[in-house]
Coordinates of N, CA and C in Angstrom, one line a residue:
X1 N 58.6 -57.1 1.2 CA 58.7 -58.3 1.9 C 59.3 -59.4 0.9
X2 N 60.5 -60.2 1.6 CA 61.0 -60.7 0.2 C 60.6 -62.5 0.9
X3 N 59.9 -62.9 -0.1 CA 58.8 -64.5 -0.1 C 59.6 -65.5 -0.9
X4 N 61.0 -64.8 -0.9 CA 61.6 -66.1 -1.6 C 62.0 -67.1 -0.8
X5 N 62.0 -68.5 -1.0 CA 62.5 -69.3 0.0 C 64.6 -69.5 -0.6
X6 N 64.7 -69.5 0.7 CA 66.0 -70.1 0.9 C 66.6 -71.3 0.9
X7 N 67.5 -71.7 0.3 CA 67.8 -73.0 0.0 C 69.0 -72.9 0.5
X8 N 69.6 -73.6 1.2 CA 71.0 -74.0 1.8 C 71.6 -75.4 1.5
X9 N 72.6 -75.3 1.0 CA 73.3 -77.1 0.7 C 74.3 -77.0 1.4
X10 N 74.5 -78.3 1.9 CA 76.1 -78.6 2.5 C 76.4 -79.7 0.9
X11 N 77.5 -79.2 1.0 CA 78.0 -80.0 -0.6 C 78.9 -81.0 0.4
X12 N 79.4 -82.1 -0.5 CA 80.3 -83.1 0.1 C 81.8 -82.2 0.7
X13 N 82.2 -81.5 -0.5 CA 83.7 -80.5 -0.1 C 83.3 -79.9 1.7
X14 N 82.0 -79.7 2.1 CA 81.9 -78.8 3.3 C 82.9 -79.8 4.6
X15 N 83.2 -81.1 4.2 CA 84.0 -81.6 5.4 C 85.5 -80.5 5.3
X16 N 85.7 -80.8 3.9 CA 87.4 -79.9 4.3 C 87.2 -78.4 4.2
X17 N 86.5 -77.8 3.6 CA 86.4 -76.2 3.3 C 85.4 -75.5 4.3
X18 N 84.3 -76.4 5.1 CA 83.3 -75.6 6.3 C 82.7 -74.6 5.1
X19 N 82.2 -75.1 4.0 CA 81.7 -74.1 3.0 C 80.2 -74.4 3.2
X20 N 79.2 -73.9 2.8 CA 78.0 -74.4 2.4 C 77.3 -73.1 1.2
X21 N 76.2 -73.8 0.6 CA 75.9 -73.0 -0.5 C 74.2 -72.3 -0.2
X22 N 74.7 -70.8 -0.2 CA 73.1 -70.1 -0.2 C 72.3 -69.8 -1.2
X23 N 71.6 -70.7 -1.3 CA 71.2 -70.7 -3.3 C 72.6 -71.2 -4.1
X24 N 73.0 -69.9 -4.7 CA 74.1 -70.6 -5.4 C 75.4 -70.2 -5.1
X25 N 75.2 -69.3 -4.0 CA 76.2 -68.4 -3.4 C 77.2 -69.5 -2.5
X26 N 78.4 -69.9 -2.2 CA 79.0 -70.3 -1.2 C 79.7 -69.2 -0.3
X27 N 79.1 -69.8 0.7 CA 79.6 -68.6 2.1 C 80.4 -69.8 3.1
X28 N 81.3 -68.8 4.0 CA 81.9 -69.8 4.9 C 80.8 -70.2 6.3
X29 N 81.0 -71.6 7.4 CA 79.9 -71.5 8.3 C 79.6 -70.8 9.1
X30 N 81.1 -69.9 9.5 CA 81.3 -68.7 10.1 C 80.4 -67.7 9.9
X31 N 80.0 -67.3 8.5 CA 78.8 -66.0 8.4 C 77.8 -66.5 8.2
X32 N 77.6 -67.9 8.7 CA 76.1 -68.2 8.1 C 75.5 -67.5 8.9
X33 N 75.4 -67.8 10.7 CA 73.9 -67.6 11.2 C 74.5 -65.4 11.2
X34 N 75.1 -65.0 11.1 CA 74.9 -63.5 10.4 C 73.9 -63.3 9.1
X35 N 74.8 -64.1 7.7 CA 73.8 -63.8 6.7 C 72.2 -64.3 6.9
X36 N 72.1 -65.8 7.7 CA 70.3 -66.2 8.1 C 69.5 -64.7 8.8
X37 N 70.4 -63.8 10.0 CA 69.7 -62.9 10.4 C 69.3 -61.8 9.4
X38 N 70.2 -61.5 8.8 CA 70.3 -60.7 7.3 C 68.8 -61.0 6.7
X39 N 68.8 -62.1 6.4 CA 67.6 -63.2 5.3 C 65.8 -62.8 6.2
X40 N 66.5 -63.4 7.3 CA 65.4 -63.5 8.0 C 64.4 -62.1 8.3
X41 N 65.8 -60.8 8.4 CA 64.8 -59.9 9.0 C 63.6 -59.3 7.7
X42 N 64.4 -59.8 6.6 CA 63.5 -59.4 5.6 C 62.5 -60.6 4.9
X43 N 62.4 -61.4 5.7 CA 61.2 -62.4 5.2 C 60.0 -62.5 6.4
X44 N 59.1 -63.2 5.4 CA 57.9 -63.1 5.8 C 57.7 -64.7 6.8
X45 N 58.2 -65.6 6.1 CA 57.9 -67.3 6.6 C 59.2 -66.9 7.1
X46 N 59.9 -67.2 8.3 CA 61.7 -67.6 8.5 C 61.9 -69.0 8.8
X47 N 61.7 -69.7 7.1 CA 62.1 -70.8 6.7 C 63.4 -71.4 6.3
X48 N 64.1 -72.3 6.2 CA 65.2 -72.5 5.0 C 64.7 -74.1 4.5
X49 N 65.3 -74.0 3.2 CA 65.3 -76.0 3.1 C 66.9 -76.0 2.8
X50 N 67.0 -77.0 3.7 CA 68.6 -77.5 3.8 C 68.7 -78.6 3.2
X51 N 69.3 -78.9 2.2 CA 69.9 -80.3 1.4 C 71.4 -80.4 2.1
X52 N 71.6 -81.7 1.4 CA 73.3 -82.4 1.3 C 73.6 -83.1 0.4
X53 N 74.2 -83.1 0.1 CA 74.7 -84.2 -1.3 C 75.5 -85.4 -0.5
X54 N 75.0 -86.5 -1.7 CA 75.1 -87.8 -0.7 C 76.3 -87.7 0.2
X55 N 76.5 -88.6 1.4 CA 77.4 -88.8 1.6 C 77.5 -88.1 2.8
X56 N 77.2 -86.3 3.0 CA 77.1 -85.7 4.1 C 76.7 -86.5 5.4
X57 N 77.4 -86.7 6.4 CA 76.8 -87.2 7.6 C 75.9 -86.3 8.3
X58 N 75.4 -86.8 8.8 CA 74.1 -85.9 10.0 C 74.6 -85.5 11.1
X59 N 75.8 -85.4 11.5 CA 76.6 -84.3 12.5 C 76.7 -83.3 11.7
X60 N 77.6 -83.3 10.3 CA 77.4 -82.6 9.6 C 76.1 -81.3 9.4
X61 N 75.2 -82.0 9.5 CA 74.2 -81.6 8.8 C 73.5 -80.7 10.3
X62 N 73.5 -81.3 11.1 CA 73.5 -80.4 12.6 C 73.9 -79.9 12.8
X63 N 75.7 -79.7 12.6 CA 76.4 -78.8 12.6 C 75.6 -77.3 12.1
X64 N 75.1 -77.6 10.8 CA 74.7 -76.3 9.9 C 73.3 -75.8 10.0
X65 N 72.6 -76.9 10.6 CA 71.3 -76.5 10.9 C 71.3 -75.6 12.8
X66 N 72.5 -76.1 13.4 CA 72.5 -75.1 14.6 C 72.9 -73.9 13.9
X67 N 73.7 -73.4 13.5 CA 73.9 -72.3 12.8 C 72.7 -71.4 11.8
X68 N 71.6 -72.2 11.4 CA 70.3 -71.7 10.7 C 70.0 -71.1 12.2
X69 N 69.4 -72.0 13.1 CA 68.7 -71.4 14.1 C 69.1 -70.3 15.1
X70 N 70.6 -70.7 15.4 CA 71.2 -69.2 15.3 C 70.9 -67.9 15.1
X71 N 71.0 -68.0 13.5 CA 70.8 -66.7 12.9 C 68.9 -66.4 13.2
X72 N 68.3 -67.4 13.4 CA 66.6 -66.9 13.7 C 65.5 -67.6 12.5
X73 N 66.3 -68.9 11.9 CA 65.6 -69.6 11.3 C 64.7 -70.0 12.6
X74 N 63.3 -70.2 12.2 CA 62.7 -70.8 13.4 C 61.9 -72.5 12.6
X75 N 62.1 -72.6 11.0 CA 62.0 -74.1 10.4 C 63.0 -74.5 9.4
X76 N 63.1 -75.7 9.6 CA 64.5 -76.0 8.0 C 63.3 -77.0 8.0
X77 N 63.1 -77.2 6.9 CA 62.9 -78.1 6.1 C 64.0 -78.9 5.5
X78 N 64.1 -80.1 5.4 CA 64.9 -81.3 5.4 C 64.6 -81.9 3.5
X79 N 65.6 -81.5 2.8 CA 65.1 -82.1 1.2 C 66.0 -83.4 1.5
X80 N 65.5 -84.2 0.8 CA 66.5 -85.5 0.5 C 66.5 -85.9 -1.2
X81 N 67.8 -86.8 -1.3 CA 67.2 -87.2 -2.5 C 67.4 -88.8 -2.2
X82 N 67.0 -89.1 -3.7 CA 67.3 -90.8 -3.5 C 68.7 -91.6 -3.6
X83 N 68.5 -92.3 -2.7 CA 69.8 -92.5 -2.4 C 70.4 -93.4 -4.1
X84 N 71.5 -93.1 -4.7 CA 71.6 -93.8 -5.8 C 71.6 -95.3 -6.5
X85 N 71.8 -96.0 -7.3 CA 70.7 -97.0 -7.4 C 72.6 -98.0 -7.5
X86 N 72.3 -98.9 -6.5 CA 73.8 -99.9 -6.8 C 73.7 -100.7 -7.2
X87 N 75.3 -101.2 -7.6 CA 75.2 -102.4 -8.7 C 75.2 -102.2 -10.0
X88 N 75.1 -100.7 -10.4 CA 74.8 -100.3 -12.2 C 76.0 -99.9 -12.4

């Protein structure tokens, strides 16, 4: 039973290249919800946490999260970070 959690990023490049990153792997959006079924049949929680690096819009970001649930994610978890500090 593999308990590792899944991490998915849309990096800023995913507007021109439709890339995103699985762990550290970049796959196109096209095999995501295949490789999520892949993931999922062998996990225990069918989790992912989906980041973006700033900037990613949240069409974006639904774009990729329909594609998790696709494949048979049934939670993403939403990471953020802080938004960076202006004026410095």
């Amino acid at each position: 039973i593999n308990d590792t959690r899944l991490y998915v990023t849309v990096p800023l490049s995913y507007r021109s290249d439709r890339r995103v990153f699985i762990d550290d792997e970049s796959i196109p959006l096209t095999a995501l919800s295949e490789r999520m079924r892949q993931a999922m049949a062998r996990a225990e929680e069918r989790e992912v946490f989906l980041r973006g690096d700033g900037g990613v819009q949240l069409n974006e970001i639904t774009e990729v999260m329909d594609r998790l649930k696709a494949g048979g994610v049934e939670r993403v978890g939403i990471l953020t970070q802080p938004a960076p500090a202006r004026g410095r």
